[in-house]
Tab-separated table of C-alpha atoms and ligand atoms in Angstrom:
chain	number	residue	atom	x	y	z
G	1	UNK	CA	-86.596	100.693	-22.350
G	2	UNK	CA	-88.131	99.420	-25.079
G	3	UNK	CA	-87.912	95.160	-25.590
G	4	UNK	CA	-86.352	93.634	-28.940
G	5	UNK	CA	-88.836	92.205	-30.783
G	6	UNK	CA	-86.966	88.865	-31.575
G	7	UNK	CA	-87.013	87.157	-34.617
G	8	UNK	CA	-83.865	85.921	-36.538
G	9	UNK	CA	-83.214	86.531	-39.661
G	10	UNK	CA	-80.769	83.743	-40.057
G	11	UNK	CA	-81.754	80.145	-39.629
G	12	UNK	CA	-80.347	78.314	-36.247
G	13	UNK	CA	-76.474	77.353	-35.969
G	14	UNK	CA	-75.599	73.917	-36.589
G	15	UNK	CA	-73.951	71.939	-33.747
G	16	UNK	CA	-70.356	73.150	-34.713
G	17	UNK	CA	-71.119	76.545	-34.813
G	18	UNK	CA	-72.262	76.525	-30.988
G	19	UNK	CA	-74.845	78.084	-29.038
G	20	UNK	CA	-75.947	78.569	-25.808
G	21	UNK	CA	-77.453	75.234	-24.068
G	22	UNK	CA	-80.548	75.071	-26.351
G	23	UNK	CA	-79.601	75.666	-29.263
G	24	UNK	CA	-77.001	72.982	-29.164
G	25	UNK	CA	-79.012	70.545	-28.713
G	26	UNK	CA	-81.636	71.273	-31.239
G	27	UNK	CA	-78.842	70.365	-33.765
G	28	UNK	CA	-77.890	67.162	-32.401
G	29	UNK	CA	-78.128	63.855	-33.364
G	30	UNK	CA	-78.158	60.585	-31.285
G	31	UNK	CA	-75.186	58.520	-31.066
G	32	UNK	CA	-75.650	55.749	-33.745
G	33	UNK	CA	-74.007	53.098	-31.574
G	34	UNK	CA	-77.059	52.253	-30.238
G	35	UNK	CA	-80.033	50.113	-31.209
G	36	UNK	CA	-82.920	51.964	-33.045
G	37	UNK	CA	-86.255	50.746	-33.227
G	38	UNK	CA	-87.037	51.785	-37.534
G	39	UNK	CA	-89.991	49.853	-38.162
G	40	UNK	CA	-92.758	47.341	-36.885
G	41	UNK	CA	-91.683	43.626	-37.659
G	42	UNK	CA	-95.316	43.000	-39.076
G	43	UNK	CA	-95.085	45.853	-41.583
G	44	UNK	CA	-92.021	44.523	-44.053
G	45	UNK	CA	-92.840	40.578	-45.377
G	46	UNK	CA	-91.115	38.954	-47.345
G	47	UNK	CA	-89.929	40.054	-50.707
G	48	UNK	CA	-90.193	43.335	-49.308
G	49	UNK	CA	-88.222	46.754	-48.792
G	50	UNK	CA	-88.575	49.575	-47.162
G	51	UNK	CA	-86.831	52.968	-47.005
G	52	UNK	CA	-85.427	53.755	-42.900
G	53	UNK	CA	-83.482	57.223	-42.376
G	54	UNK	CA	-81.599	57.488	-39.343
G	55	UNK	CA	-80.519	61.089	-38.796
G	56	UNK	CA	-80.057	61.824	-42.692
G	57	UNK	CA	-78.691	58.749	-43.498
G	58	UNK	CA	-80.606	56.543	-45.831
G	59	UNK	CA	-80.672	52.128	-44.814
G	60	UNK	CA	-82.444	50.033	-47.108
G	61	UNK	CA	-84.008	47.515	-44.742
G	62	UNK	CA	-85.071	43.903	-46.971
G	63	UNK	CA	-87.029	40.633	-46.226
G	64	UNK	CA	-85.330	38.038	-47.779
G	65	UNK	CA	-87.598	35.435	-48.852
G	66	UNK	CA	-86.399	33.028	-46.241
G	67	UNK	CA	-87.736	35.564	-44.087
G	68	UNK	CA	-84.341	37.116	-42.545
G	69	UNK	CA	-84.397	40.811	-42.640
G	70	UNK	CA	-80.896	42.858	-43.461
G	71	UNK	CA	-80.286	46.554	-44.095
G	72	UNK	CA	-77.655	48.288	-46.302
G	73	UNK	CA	-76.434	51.754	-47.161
G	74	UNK	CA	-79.503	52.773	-49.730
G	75	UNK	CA	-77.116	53.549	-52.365
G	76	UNK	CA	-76.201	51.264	-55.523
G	77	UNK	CA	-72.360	51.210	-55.697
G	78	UNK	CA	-73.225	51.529	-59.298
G	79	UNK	CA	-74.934	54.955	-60.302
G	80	UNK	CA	-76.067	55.776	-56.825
G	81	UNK	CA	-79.730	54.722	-57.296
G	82	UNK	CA	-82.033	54.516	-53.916
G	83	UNK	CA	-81.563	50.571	-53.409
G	84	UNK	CA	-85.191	50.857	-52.423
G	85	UNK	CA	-86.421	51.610	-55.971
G	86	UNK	CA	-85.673	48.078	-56.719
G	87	UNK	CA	-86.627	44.658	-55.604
G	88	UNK	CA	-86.456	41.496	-53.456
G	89	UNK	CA	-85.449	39.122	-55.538
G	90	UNK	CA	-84.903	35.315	-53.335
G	91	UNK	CA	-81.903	36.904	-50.673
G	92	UNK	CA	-81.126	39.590	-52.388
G	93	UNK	CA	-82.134	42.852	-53.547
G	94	UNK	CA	-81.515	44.093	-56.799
G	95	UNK	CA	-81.339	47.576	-58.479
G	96	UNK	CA	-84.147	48.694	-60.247
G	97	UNK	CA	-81.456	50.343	-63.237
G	98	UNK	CA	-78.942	47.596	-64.511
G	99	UNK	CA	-80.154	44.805	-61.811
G	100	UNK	CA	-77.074	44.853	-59.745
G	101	UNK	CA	-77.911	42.677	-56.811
G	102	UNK	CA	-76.674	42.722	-53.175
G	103	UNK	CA	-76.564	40.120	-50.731
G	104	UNK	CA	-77.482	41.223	-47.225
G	105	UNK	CA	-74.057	42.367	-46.104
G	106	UNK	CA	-74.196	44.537	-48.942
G	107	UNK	CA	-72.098	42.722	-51.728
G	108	UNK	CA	-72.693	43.081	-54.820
G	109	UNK	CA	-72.991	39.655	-55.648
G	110	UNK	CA	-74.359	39.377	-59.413
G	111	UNK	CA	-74.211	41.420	-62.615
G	112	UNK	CA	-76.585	40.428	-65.190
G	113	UNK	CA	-74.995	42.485	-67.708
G	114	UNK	CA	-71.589	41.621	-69.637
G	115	UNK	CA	-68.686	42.991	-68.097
G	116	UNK	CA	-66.594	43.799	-71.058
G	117	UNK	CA	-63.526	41.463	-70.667
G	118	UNK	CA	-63.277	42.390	-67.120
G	119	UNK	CA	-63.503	40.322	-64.347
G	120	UNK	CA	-66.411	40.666	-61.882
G	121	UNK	CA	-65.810	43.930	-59.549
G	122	UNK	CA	-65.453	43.160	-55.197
G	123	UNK	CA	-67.578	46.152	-54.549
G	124	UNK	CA	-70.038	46.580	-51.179
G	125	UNK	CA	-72.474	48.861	-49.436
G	126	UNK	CA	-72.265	49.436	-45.684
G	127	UNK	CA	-74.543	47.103	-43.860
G	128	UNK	CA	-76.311	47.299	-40.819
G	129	UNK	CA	-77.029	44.759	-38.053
G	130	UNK	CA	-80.708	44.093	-37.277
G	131	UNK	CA	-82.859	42.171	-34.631
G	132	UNK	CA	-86.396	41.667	-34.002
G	133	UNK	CA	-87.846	41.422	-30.152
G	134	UNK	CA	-91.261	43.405	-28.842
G	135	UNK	CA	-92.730	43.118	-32.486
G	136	UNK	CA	-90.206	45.681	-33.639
G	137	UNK	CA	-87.371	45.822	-36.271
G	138	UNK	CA	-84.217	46.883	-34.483
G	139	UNK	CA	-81.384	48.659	-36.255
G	140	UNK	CA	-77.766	49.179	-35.234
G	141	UNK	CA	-76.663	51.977	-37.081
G	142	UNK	CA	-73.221	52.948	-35.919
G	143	UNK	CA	-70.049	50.440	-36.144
G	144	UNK	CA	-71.186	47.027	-36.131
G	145	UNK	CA	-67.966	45.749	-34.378
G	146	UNK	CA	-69.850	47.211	-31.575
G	147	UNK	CA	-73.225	46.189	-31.739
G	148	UNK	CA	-73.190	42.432	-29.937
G	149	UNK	CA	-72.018	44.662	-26.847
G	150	UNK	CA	-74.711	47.426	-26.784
G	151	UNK	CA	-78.238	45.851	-25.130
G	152	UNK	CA	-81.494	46.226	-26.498
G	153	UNK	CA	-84.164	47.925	-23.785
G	154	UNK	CA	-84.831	45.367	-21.299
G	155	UNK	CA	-88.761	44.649	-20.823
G	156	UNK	CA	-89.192	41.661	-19.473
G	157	UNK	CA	-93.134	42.417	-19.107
G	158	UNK	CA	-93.613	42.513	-22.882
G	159	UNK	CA	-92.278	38.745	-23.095
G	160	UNK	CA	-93.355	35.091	-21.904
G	161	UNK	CA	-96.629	33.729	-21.619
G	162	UNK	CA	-97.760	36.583	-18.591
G	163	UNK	CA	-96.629	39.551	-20.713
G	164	UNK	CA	-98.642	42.719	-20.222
G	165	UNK	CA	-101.123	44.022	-22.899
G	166	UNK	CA	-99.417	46.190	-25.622
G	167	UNK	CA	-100.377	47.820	-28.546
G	168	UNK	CA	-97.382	49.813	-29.564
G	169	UNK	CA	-98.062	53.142	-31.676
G	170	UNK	CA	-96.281	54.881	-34.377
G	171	UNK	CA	-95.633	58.593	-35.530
G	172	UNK	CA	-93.941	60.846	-37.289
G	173	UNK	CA	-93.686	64.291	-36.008
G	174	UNK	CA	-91.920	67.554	-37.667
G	175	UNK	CA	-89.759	68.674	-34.705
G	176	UNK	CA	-86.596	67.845	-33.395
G	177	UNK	CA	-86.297	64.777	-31.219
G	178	UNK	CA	-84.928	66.750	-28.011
G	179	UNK	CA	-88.553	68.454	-28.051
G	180	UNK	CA	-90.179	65.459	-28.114
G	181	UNK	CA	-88.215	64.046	-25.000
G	182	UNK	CA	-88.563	67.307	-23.423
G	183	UNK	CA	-92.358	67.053	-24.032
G	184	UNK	CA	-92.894	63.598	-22.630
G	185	UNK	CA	-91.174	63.785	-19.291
G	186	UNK	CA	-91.928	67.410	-18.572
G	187	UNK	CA	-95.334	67.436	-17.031
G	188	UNK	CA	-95.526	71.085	-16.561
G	189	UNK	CA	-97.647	70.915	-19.393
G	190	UNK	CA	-100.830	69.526	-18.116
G	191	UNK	CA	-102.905	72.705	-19.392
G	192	UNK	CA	-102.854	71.144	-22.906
G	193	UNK	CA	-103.928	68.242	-22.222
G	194	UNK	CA	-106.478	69.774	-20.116
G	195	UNK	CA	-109.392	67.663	-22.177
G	196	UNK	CA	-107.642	64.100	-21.186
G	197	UNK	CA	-106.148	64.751	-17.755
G	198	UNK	CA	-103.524	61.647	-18.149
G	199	UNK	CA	-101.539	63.716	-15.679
G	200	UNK	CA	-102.441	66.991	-13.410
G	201	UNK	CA	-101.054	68.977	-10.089
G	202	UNK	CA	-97.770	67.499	-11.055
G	203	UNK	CA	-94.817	68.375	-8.489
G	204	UNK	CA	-91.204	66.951	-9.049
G	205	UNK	CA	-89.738	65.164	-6.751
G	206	UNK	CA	-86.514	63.967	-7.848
G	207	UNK	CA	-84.538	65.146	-11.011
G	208	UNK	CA	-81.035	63.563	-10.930
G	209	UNK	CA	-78.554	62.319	-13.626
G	210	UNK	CA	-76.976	58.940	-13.387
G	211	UNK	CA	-74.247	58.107	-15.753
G	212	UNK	CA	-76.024	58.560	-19.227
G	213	UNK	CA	-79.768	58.488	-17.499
G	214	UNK	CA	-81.850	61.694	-16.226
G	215	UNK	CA	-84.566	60.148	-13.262
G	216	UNK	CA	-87.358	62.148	-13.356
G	217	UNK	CA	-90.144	61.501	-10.410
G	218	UNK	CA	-93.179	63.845	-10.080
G	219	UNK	CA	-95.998	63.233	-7.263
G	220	UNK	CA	-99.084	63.670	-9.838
G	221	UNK	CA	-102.551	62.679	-10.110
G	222	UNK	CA	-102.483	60.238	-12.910
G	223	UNK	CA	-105.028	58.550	-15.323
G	224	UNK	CA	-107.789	60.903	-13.847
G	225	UNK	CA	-109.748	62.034	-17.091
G	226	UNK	CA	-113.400	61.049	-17.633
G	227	UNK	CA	-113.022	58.240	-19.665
G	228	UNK	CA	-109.732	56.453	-18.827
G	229	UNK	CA	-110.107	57.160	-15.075
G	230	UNK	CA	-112.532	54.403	-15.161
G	231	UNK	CA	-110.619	51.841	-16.740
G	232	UNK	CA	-108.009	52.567	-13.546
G	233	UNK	CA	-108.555	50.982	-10.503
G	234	UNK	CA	-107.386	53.561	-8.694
G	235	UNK	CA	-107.678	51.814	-5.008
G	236	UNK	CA	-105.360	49.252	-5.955
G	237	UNK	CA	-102.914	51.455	-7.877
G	238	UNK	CA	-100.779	53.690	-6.643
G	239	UNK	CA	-102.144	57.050	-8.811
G	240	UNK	CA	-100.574	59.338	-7.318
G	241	UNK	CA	-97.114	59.124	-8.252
G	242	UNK	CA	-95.137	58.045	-11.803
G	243	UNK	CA	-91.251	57.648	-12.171
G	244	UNK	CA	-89.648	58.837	-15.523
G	245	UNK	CA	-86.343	58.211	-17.150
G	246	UNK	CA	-84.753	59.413	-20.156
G	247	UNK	CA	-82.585	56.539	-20.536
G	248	UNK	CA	-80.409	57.538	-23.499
G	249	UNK	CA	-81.460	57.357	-26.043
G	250	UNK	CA	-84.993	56.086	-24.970
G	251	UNK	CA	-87.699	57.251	-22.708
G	252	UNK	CA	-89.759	55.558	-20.253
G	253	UNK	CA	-92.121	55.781	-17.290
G	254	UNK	CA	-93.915	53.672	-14.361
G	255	UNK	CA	-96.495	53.994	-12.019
G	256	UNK	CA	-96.479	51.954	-9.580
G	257	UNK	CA	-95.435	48.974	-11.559
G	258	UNK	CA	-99.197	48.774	-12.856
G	259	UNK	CA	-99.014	51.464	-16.310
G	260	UNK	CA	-95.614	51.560	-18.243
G	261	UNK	CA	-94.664	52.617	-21.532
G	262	UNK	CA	-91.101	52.970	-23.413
G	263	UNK	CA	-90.951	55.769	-25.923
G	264	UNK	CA	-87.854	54.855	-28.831
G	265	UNK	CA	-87.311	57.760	-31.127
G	266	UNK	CA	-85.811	57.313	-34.448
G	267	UNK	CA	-83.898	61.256	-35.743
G	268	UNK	CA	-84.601	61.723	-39.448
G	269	UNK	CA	-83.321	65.236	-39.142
G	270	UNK	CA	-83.166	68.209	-37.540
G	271	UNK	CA	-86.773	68.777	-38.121
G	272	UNK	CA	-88.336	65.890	-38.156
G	273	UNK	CA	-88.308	62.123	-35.933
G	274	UNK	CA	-90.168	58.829	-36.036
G	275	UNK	CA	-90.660	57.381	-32.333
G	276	UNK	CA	-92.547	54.171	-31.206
G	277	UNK	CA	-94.709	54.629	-28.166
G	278	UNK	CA	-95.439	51.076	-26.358
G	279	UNK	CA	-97.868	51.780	-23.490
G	280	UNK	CA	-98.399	48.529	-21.153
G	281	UNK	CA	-100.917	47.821	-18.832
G	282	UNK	CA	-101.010	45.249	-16.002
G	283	UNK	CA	-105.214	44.875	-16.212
G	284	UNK	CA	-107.693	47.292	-16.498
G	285	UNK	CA	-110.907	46.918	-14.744
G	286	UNK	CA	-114.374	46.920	-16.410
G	287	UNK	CA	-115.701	50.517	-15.761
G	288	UNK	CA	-117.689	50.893	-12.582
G	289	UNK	CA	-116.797	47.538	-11.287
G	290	UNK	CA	-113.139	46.472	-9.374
G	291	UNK	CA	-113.575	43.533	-11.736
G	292	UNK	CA	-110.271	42.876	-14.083
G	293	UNK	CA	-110.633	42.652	-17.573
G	294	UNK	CA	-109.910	39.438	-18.870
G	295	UNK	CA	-106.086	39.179	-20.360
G	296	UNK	CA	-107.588	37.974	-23.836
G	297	UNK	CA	-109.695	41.136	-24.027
G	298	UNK	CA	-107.076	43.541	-22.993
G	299	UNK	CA	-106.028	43.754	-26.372
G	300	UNK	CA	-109.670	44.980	-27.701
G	301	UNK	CA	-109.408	47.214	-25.143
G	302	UNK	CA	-105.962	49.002	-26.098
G	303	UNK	CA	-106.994	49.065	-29.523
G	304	UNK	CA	-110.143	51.673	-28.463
G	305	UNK	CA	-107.860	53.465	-25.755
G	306	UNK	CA	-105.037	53.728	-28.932
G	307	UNK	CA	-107.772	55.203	-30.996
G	308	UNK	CA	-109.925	57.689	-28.549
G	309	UNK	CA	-107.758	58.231	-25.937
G	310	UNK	CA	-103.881	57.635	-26.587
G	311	UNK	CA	-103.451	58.604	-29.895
G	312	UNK	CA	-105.794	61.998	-29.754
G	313	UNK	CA	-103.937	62.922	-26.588
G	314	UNK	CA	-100.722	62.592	-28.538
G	315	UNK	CA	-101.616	64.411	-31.231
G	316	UNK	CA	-101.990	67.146	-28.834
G	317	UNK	CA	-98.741	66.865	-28.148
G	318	UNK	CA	-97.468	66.539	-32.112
G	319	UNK	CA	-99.224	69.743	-32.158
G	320	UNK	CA	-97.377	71.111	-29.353
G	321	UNK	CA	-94.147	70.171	-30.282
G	322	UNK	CA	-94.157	71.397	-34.058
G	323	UNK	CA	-95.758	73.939	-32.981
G	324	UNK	CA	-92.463	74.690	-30.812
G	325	UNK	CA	-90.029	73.288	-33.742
G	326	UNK	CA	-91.400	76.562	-35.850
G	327	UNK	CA	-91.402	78.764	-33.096
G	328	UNK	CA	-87.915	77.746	-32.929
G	329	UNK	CA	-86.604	78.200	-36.381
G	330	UNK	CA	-87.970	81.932	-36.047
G	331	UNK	CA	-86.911	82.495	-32.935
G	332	UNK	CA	-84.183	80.653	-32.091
G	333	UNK	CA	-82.028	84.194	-30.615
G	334	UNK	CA	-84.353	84.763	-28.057
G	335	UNK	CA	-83.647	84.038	-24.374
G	336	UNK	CA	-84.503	80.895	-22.563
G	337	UNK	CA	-86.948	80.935	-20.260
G	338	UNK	CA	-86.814	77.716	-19.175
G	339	UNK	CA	-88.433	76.468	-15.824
G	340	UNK	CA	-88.670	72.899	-15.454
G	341	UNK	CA	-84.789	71.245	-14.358
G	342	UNK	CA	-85.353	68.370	-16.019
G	343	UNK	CA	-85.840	69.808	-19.551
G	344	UNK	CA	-82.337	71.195	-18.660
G	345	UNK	CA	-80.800	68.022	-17.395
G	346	UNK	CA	-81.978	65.910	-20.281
G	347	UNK	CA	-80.474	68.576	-23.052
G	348	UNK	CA	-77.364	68.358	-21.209
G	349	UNK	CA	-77.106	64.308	-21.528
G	350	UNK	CA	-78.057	64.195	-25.213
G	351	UNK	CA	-75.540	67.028	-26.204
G	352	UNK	CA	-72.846	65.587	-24.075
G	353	UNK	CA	-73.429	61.861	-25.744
G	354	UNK	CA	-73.449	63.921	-29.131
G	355	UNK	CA	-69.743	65.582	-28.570
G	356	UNK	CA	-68.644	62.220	-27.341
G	357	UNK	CA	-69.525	60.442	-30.102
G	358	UNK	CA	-68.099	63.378	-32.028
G	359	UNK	CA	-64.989	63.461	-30.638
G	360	UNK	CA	-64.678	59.653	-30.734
G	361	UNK	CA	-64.514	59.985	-34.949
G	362	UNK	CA	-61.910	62.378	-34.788
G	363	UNK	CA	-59.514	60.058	-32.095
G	364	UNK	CA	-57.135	58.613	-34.468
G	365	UNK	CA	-57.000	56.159	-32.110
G	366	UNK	CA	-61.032	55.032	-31.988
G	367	UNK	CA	-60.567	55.064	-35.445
G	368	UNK	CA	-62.603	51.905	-35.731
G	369	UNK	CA	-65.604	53.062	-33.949
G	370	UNK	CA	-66.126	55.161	-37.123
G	371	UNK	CA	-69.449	55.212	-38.843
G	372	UNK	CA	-68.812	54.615	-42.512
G	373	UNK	CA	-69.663	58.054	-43.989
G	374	UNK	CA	-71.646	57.215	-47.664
G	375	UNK	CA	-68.752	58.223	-49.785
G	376	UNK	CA	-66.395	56.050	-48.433
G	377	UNK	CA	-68.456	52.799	-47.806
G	378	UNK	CA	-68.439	51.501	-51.110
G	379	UNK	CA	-65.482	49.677	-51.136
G	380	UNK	CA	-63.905	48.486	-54.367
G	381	UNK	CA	-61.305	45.547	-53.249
P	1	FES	S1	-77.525	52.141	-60.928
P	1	FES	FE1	-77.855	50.341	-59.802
P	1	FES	S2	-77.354	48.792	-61.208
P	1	FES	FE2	-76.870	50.582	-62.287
P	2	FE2	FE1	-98.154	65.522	-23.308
């Protein structure tokens, strides 16, 4: 019998229209009642604003000059301008058209037009609660009645004066963000990184779901490439073993309680996601030596790993993973041939957190956990 040569000709379904396991989730999104890390604290000063999308929606994130940041829907209540054209003007930002200006719950709180014999309009944006911790600007993008109860990743080893060395890095890849969790704690891949060796011989060990977290463990040979195996002191750390856990809606891993990182992804879109990779170290030691590197040069150090070892092994994955994201849209009616359980268990948490938070818009009863949809968050009172 001859085989089907498969390639669609229409592109994938969207979430409602169904699927089989994989093609659900590739059309999720991530439950917005969460907090998203959109930007690094550093990179927006005062006076300043910046454009964040969180899965197609568009927050205009502002310094005040006091220094407190806010976000708002990105949307004048006006003409409908991108907020972020304009500018920071004291604790407000104003529209670069007419110069409405909003105050950081989104209220339009001057005019500096006349107002033809009417009196000054109640009219506000949806706005967005926002914290700062591990040098990153956090964003709660769902109901903000529900945000002082949702916790921020706990990493105690990235605070006080002992916290680990951490340069965190940032990207923005074309692919969905289920790829990009599948890609990070699925280490069946070891062939393309091949070059780097950060992981090899990898055999899994324990793949269970608790509550909304997949554990991932893998025996595995890790940190064992040319260069970066010598940074390792690999007689004092445990090597040979790293535990994973997609920890909805982050990612993170540990070996032996020596090399960590957190992965936070931010969905754009279908197609494309922002994620912030913080890798942490305990020491390294100075090559050919047991000798620790000092704590003051650890930073030094993770700057050169970022740029010759971290970020080109990344990119191999970017590669990967778009490369996938393509493969996808073309062939998105072909049959699974999926090998790895976790890949499966980790789909099947972030589409069942998807219909949840689904179904909780449509219970008349959870009507308050609804996310303000753009049309109907400008509120005239
Ligand atoms: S469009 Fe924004 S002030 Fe007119
Ligand atoms: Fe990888």
């Amino acid at each position: 019998m001859a085989l089907r040569y498969d390639t669609a000709t229409t592109p994938p379904p969207s979430f409602a229209e169904g699927g089989n396991m994989r093609q659900k989730v590739r059309a999720t999104g991530l439950d917005p009642n969460y907090w998203y890390a959109v930007e690094f604290a550093h990179r927006i000063q005062p006076g300043q604003v910046l454009e964040v999308v969180f899965w197609k929606r568009s927050i205009a994130l502002f310094r005040a000059s006091n220094g407190e940041l806010h976000a708002i829907e990105n949307r004048c209540a006006h003409r409908q301008l991108k907020l972020t054209l304009g500018s920071v003007e004291g604790c407000r930002l104003v529209c670069l058209y007419h110069g409405w200006s909003y105050d950081g719950e989104g209220r339009v709180a001057a005019i500096p037009h006349p107002l033809f014999g009417k009196t000054m309009p109640e009219l506000r944006v949806a706005s967005f609660p926002v914290r700062v911790r591990y040098g990153l600007v956090w964003l709660f993008p769902g109901d903000p009645a529900l945000a002082e109860g949702r916790a921020l990743p706990e990493i105690p080893e990235l605070e006080g004066p002992g916290r680990w060395a951490c340069r965190p890095l940032s990207f923005t890849w074309s692919a969905h963000h289920s790829m990009i969790i599948d890609n990070v704690s699925d280490f069946t891949h070891a062939h393309l990184h091949r070059k780097y060796r950060p992981f090899g011989d990898a055999r899994l060990l324990r793949c269970e779901t608790v509550g909304d977290n997949v554990h991932v463990s893998y025996d595995t040979e890790v940190g064992r490439g040319r260069i970066s195996g010598l940074f390792v002191d690999h007689r004092r750390i445990d090597t040979n073993h790293m535990e994973l856990c997609y920890q909805y809606p982050y990612q993170w891993s540990n070996t032996d309680d020596a090399i960590k990182h957190w992965l936070f992804v931010l969905p754009i879109d279908e197609h494309r996601t922002r994620m912030f990779f913080l890798f942490y170290f305990k020491s390294f030691q100075i090559p050919f030596t047991r000798i620790p590197i000092p704590r003051g040069a650890m930073d030094w150090v993770l700057r050169i790993a970022n740029r010759w070892l971290i970020a080109p092994l990344l990119d191999q994955d970017r590669s990967a993973v778009e490369a996938e994201q393509n493969a996808y849209a073309q062939h998105w009616t072909a049959p699974i041939a999926e090998l790895n359980p976790a890949v499966r268990a980790f789909q099947e948490v972030t589409v069942r957190k998807w219909q949840a938070y689904l179904d909780s818009l449509d219970a008349p009863s959870d009507a308050a956990r609804r996310v303000p949809s753009p049309s109907a968050s400008s509120q005239a009172k």
